[in-house]
Short mmCIF file of C-alpha atoms in Angstrom, two decimals:
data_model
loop_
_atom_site.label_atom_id
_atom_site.label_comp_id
_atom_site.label_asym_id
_atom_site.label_seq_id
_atom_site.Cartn_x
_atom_site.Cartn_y
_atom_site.Cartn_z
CA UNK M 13 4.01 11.27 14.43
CA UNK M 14 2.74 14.77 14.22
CA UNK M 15 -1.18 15.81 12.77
CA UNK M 16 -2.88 17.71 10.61
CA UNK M 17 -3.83 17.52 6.75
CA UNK M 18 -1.36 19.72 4.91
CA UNK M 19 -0.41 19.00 1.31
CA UNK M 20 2.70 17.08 0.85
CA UNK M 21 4.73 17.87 -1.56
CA UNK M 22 5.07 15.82 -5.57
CA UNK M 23 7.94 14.35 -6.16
CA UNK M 24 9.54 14.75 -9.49
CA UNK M 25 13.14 13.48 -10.77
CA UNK M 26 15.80 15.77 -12.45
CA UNK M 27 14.85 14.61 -15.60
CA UNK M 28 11.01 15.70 -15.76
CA UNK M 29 12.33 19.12 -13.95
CA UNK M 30 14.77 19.72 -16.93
CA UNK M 31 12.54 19.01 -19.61
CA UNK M 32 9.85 21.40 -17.50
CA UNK M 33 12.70 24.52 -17.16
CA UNK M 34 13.69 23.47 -21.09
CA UNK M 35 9.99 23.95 -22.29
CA UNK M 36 10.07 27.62 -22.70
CA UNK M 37 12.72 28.19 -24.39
CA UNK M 38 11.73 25.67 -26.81
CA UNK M 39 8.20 27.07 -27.29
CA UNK M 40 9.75 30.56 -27.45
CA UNK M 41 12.49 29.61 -30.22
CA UNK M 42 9.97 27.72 -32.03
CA UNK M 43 7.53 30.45 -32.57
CA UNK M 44 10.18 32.83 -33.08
CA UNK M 45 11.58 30.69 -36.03
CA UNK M 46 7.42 30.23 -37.10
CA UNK M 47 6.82 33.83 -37.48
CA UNK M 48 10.13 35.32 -39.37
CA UNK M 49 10.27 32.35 -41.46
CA UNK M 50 6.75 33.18 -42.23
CA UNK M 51 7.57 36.53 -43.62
CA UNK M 52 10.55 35.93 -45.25
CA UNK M 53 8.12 33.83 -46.90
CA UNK M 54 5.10 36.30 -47.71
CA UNK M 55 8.33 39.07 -48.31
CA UNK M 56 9.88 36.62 -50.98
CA UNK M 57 6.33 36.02 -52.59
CA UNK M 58 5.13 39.97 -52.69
CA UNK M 59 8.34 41.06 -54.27
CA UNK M 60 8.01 37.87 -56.72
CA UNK M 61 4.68 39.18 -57.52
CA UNK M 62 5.45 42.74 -57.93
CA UNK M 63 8.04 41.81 -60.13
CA UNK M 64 5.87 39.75 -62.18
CA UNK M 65 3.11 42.18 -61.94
CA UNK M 66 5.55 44.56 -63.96
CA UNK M 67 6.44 42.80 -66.47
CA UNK M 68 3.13 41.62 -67.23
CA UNK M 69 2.24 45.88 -67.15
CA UNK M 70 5.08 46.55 -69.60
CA UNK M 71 4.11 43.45 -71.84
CA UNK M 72 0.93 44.59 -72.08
CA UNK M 73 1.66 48.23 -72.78
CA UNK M 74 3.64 47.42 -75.98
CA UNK M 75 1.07 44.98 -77.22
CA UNK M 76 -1.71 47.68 -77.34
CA UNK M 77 0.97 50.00 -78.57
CA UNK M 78 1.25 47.55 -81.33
CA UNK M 79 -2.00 46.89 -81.71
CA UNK M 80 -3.08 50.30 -81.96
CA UNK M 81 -0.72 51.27 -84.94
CA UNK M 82 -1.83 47.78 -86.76
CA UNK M 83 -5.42 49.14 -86.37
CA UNK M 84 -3.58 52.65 -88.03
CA UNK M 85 -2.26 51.25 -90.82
CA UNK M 86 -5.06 49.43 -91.89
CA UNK M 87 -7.17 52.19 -92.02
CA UNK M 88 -4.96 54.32 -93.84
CA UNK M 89 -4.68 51.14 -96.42
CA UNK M 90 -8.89 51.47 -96.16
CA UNK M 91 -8.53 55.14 -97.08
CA UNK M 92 -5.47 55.78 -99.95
CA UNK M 93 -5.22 51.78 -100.98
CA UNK M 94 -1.24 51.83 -100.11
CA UNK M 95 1.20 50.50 -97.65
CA UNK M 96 2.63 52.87 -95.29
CA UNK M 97 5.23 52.92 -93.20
CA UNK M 98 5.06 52.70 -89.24
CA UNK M 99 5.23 56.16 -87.28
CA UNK M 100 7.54 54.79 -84.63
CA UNK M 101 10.91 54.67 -85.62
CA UNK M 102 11.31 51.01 -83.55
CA UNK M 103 8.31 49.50 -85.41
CA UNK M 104 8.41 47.57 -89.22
CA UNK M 105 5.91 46.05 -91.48
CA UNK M 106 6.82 42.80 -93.18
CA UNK M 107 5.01 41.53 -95.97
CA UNK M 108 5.66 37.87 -95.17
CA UNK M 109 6.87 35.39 -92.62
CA UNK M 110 10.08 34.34 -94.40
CA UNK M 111 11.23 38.33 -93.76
CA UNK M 112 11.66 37.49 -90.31
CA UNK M 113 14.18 36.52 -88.19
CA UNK M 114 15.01 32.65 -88.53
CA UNK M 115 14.72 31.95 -84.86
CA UNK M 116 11.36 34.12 -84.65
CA UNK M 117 9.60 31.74 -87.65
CA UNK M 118 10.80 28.63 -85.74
CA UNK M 119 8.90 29.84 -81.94
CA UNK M 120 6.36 30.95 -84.87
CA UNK M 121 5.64 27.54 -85.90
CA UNK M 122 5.65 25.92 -82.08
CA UNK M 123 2.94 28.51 -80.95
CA UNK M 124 1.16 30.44 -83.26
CA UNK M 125 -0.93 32.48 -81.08
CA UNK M 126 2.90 34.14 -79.50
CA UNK M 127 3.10 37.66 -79.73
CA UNK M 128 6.58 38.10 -77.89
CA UNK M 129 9.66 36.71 -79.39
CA UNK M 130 13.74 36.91 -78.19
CA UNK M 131 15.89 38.76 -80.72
CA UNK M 132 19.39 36.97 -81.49
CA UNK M 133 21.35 40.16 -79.64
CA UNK M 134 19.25 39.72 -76.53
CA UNK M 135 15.83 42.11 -77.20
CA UNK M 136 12.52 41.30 -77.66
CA UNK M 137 10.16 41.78 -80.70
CA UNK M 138 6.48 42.20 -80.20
CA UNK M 139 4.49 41.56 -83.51
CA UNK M 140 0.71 41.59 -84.47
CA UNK M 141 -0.57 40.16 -88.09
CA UNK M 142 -3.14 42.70 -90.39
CA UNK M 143 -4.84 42.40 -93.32
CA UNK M 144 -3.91 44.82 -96.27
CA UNK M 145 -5.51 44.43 -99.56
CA UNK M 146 -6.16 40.57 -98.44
CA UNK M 147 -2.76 39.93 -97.74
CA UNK M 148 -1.44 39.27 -94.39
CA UNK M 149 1.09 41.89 -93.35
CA UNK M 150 3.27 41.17 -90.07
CA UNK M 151 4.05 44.55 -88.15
CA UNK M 152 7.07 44.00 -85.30
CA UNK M 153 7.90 46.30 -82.51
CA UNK M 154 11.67 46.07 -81.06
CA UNK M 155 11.10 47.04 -77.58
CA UNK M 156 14.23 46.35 -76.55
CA UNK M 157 15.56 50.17 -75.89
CA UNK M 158 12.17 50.49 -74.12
CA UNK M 159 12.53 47.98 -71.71
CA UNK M 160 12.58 49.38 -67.90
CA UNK M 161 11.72 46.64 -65.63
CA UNK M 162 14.81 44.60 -67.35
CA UNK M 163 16.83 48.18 -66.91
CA UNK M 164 15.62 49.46 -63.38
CA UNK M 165 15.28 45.85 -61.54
CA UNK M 166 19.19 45.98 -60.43
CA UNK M 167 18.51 49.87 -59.09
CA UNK M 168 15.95 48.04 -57.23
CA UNK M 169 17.83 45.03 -55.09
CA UNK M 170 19.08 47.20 -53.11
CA UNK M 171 15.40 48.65 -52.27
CA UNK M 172 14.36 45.20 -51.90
CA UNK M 173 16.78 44.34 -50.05
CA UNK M 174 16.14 47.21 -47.23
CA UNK M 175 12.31 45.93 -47.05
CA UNK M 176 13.27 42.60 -46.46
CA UNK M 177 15.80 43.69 -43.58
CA UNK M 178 12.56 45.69 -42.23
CA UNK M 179 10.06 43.16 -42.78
CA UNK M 180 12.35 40.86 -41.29
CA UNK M 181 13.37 42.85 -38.29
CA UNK M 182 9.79 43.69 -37.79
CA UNK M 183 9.22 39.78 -37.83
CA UNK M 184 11.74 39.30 -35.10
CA UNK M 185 10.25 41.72 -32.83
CA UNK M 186 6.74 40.82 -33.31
CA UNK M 187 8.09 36.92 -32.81
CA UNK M 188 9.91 38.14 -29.38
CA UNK M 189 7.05 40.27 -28.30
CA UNK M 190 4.57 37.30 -28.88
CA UNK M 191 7.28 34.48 -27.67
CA UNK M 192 7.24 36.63 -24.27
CA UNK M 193 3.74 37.11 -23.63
CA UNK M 194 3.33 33.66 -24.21
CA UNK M 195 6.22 32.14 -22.42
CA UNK M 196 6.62 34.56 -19.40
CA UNK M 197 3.56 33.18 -17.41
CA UNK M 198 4.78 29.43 -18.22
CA UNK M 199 8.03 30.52 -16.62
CA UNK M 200 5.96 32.01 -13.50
CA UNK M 201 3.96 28.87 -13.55
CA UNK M 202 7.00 26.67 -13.92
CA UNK M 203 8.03 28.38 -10.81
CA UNK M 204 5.66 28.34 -8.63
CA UNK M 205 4.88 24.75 -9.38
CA UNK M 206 9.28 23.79 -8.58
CA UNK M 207 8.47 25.43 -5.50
CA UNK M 208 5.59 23.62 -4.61
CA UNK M 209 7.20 20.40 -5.84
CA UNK M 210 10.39 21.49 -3.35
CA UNK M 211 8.46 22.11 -0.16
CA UNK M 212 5.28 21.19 2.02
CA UNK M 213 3.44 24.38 0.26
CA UNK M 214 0.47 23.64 -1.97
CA UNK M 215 0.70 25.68 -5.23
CA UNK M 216 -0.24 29.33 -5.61
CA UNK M 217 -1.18 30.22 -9.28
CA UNK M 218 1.12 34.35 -10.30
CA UNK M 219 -1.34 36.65 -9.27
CA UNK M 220 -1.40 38.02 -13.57
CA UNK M 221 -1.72 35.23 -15.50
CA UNK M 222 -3.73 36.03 -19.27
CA UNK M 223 -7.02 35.08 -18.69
CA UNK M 224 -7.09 32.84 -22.11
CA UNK M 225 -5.63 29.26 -22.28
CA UNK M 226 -3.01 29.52 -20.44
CA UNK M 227 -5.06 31.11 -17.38
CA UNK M 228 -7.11 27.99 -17.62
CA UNK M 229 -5.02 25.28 -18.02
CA UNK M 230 -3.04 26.91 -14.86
CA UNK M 231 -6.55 26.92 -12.99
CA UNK M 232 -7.06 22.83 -14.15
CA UNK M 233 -3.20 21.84 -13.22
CA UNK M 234 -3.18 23.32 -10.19
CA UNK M 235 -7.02 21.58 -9.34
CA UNK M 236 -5.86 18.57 -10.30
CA UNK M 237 -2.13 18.61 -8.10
CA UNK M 238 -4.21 19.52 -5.36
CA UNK M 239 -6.58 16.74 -5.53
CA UNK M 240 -3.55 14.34 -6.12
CA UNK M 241 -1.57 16.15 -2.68
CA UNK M 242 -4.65 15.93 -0.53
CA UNK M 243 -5.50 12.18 -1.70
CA UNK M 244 -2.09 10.85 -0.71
CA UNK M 245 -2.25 13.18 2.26
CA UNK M 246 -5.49 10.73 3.01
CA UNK M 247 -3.64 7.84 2.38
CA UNK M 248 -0.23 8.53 4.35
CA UNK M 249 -2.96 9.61 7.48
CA UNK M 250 -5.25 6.21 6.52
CA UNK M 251 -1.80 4.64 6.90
CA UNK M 252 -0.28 5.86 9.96
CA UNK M 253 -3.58 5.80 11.81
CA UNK M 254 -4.64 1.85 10.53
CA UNK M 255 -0.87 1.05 11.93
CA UNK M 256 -1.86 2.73 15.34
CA UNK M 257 -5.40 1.74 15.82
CA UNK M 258 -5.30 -1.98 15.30
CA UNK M 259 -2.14 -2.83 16.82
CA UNK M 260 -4.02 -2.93 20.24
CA UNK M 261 -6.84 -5.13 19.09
CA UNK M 262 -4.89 -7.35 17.04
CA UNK M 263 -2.78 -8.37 19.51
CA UNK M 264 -5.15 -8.26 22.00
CA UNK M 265 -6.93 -10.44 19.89
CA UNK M 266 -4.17 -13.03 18.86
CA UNK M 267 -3.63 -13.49 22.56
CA UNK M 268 -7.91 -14.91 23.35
CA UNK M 269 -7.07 -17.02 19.86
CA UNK M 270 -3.67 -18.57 21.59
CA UNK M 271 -6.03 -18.92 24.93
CA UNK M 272 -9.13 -20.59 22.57
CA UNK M 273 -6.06 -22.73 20.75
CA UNK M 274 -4.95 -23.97 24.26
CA UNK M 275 -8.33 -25.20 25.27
CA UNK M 276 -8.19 -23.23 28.69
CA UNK M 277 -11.61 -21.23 27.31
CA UNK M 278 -11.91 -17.58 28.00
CA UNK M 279 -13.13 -16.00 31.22
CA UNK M 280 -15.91 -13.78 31.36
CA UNK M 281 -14.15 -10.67 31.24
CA UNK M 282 -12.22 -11.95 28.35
CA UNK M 283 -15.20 -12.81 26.66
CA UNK M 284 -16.36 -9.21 27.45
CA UNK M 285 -13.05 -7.92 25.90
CA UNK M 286 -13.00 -9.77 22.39
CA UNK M 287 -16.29 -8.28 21.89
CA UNK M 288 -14.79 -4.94 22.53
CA UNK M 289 -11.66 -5.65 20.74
CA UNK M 290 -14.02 -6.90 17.31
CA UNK M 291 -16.00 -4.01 18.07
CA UNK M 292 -13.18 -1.15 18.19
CA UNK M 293 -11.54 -3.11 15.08
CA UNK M 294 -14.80 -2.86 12.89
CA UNK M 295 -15.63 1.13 14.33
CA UNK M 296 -11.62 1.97 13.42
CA UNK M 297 -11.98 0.43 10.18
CA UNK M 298 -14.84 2.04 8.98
CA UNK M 299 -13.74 5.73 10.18
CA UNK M 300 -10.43 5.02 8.35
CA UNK M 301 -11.99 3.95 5.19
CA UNK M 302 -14.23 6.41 5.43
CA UNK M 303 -11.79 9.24 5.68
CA UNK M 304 -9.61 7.65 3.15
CA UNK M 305 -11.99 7.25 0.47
CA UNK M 306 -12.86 10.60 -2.38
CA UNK M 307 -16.44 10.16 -1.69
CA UNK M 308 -15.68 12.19 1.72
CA UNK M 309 -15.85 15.11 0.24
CA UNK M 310 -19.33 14.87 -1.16
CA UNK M 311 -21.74 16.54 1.41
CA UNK M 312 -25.49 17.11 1.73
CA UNK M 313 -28.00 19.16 4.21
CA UNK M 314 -28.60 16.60 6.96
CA UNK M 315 -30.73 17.64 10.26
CA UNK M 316 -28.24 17.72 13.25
CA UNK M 317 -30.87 16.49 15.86
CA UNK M 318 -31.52 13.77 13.67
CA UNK M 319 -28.21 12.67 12.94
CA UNK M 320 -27.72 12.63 17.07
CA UNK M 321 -30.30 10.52 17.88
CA UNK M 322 -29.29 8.58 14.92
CA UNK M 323 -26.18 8.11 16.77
CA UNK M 324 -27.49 7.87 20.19
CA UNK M 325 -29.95 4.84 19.05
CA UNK M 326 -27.60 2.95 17.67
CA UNK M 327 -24.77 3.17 20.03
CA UNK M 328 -23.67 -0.20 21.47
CA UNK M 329 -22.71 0.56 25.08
CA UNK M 330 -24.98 3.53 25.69
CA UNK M 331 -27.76 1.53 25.02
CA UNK M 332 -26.84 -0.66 28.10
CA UNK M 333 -26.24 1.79 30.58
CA UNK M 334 -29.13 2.75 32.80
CA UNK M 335 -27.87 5.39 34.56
CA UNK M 336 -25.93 7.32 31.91
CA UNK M 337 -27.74 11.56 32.51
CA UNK M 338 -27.84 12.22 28.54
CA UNK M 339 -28.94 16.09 27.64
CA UNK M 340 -29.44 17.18 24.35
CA UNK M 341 -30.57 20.80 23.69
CA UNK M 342 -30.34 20.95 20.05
CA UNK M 343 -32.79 22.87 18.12
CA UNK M 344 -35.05 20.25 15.33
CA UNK M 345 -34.58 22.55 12.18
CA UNK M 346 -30.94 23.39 12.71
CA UNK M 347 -29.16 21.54 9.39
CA UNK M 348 -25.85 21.78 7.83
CA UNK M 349 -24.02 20.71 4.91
CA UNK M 350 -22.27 17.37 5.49
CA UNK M 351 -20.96 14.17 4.79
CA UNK M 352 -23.44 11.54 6.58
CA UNK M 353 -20.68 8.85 7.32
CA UNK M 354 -18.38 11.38 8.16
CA UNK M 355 -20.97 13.31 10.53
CA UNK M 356 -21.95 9.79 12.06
CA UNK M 357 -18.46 8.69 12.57
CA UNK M 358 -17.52 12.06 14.51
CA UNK M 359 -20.48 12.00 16.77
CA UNK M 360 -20.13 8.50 17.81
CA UNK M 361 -16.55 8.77 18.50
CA UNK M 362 -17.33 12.15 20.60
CA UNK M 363 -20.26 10.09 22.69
CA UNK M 364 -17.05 7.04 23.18
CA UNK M 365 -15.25 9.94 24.31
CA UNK M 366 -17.43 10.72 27.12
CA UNK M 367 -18.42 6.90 27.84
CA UNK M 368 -14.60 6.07 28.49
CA UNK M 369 -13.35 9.51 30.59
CA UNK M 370 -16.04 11.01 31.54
CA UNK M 371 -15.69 10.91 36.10
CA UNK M 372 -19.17 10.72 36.10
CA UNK M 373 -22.20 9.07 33.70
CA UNK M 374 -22.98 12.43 32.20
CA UNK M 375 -23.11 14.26 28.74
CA UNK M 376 -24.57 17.23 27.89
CA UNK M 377 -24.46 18.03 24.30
CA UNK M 378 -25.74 21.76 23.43
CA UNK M 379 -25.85 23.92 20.43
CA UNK M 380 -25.17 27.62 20.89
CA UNK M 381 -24.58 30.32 18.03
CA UNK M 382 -23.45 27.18 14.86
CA UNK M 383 -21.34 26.17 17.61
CA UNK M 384 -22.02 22.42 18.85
CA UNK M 385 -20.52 21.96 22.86
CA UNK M 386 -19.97 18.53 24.20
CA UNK M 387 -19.59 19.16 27.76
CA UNK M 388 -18.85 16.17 31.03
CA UNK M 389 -17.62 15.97 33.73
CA UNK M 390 -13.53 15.04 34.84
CA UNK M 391 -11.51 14.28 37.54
CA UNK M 392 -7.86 14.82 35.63
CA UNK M 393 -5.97 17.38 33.95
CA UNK M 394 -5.56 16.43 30.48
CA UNK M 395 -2.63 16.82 27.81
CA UNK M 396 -3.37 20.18 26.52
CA UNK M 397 -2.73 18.54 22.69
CA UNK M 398 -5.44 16.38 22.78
CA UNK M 399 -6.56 16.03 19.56
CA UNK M 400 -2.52 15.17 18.35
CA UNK M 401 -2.05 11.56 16.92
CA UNK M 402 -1.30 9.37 19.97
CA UNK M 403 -1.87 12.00 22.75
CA UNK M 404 -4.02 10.08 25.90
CA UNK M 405 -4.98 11.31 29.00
CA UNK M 406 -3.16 9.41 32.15
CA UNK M 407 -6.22 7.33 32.53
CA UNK M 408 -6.77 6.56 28.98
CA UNK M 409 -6.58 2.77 27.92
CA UNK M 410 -6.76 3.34 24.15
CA UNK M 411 -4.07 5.08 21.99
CA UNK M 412 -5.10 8.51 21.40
CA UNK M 413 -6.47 8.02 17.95
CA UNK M 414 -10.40 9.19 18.98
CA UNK M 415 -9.85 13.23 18.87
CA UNK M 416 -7.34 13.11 16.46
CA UNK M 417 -10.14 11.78 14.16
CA UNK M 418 -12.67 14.00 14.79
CA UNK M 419 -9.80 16.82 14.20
CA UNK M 420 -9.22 15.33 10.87
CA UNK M 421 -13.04 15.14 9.78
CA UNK M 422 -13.15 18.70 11.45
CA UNK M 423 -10.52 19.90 9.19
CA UNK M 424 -11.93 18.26 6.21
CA UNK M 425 -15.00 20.60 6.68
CA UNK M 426 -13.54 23.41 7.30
CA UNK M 427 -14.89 23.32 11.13
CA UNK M 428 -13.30 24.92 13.90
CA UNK M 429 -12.34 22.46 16.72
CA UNK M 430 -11.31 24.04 20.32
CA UNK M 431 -11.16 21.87 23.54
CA UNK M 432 -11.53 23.66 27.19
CA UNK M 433 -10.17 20.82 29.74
CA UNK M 434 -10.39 22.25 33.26
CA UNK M 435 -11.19 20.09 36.22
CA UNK M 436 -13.83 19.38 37.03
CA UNK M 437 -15.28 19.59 32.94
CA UNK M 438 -14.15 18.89 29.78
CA UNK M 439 -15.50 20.68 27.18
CA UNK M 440 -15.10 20.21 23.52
CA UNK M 441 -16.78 22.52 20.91
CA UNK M 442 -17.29 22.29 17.28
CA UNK M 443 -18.21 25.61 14.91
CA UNK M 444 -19.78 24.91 12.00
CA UNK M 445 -19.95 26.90 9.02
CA UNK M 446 -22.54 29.98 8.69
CA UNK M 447 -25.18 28.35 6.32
#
């Protein structure tokens, strides 16, 4: 079972990794189809409405043409008292409605405020009513030879049809352009996070991502994956090192229940070693738990001396021994940022350390430079991978769990760990962090 705390990697099944490589190309094709159907639409609508807008010119044109000669006649009619005839050769004067065209006094009588009518052979009459001598005169225009827009539209398609193919290729490349700045650092992304998913590695974000959106929702993703890789990292280590650590005790234990279940009672050094075995059960439960649990990561300024003699206090078996030589030369204002459990835990399991190996009843515990030394005295080489999962010296009765710990909650502050283990001392020293 090998140590450490890197990231394992997020499992995912073929089908979430083909709708993930899928996603581009469907964002890209979608907002490709958004923006040139788009213009086709605001293309189709201009034209309409320059086409529209002409007409409506030209309408207008012959109605104040009209208009202006009805004004001309009746002030001639003002000035000589007669009728005269238009001066535009496409222009008449009718004295009454039945002179008119059939179909022009039937659109007459549906709307009488019309001023444009059809002609039978296809044209179009524009008329205005005057007054002449208190009669009403009708004066028509046929516009139909002066028609352009109906004349000059078919020149046109061809025109129109040209700007469309521009505004529509413009479109396109506007709708790849903006499909690829959008899509490219999804792809990147996409990457990076199949390779993540495919190996031990924890994710690293494209070095140029667009610092909008999509720089941000990168920044959340990849904050949240790693929060997800390092709390199952906690949990496969809370598993593998529960498995380890109580194995020992529980059985140890299930053997002085078997003896109490027999009525043969339990000698005194059994009695001495249930205690132990409740106590190491209880100590290994609350490191684990403690490690395992989010709230780990939540630190505060805590005074170092303090926390020692916290520890020291406290401590089960060093309170019994008499002869133990404990030094501390720790400095009373030296603090740094911490979990308290956490901080606790490590100490305690460092002072065990000593208790259990140590050749002689001595610790010295020193801080030099941010760097803390625990420092006693051996007899033994030890393995030079100490602080390993399930690594003991030859001596050792426990299972190599102690260092490893204090490794983890090492690593989980970002503390450098070395151990010097040279007959006759063992020295272990922790660096903190500059504060």
């Amino acid at each position: 079972m090998g140590s450490g705390s890197g990231c394992i990697p997020v499992s995912r099944n073929n089908t979430v990794k083909a709708q993930m490589n899928g996603t581009n190309s469907s964002i890209k094709k979608t907002l490709q189809i958004a923006v040139v159907s788009f213009a086709l639409a605001l293309a189709v609508c201009l034209v309409s409405l320059l086409i529209a807008y002409a007409y409506v010119v030209e309408d207008n044109v012959f109605n104040r043409l009209v208009s202006s000669e009805a004004n001309y006649l009746e002030r001639v009619y003002a000035e000589q008292s007669q009728v005269v005839q238009p001066r535009f050769p496409f222009m008449t004067i009718y004295s009454n409605w039945q002179e008119l065209p059939k179909q022009v006094q039937e659109l007459r009588q549906l709307s009488s405020e019309r001023v444009e009518f059809p002609t039978a052979n296809g044209g179009t009459l524009h008329l205005q009513t005057l007054q002449l001598g208190g009669d009403e005169w009708i004066l028509t225009a046929d516009v139909t030879g002066l028609e352009v827009s109906r004349d000059y539209l078919p020149r046109l398609v061809p025109w129109i049809g040209l700007i469309f193919a521009i505004v529509m290729g413009a479109a396109w490349l506007l709708s790849f352009y903006l499909g690829r700045s959008i899509t490219q650092p999804l792809t990147r992304l996409a990457t990076r996070f199949k390779q993540s998913s495919d190996s031990s590695r924890s994710i690293e974000l494209p070095s140029q991502l667009p610092q909008n959106e999509i720089g941000y929702l990168a920044d959340v993703v990849k904050n949240s994956v790693d929060k997800l890789q390092i709390a199952l990292q906690r949990e496969a280590d809370f598993t593998r090192d529960i498995s380890h650590e109580l194995r020992t005790p529980t059985t140890v234990l299930k053997f002085l229940v078997e003896r109490l279940d027999d009525a043969k009672g339990l000698s005194k050094q059994q009695s001495k070693q249930l205690k132990e075995m409740v106590a190491r059960i209880e100590e290994t439960t609350t490191v684990l738990l403690a490690l395992a649990r989010e709230e780990s990561v939540h630190t505060e300024s805590l005074g170092l001396l303090a926390e020692l003699e916290s520890c020291v206090v406290n401590h089960r078996k060093l309170a019994d021994l008499e002869e133990f030589e404990l030094h501390i030369d720790v400095p009373s204002n030296y603090r740094i940022n911490a979990n308290q459990n956490l901080l606790q835990l490590m100490l305690t399991n460092l002072i065990n350390n000593a208790l259990e190996h140590a050749s002689k009843p001595s610790l010295q515990i020193k801080l030099q430079s941010n760097a803390l030394h625990f420092t006693n005295p051996i007899a033994e080489t030890t393995p030079a991978d100490l602080t390993t999962a399930s690594v003991r010296g030859p001596a050792s009765q426990g299972l190599g769990q102690g260092l490893h710990l204090v490794k983890r909650i090492c690593q989980l502050n970002q503390w450098q760990l070395e151990i010097n283990s040279m007959p006759p001392q063992f020295q272990l020293e922790i660096r903190f962090k500059s504060n």
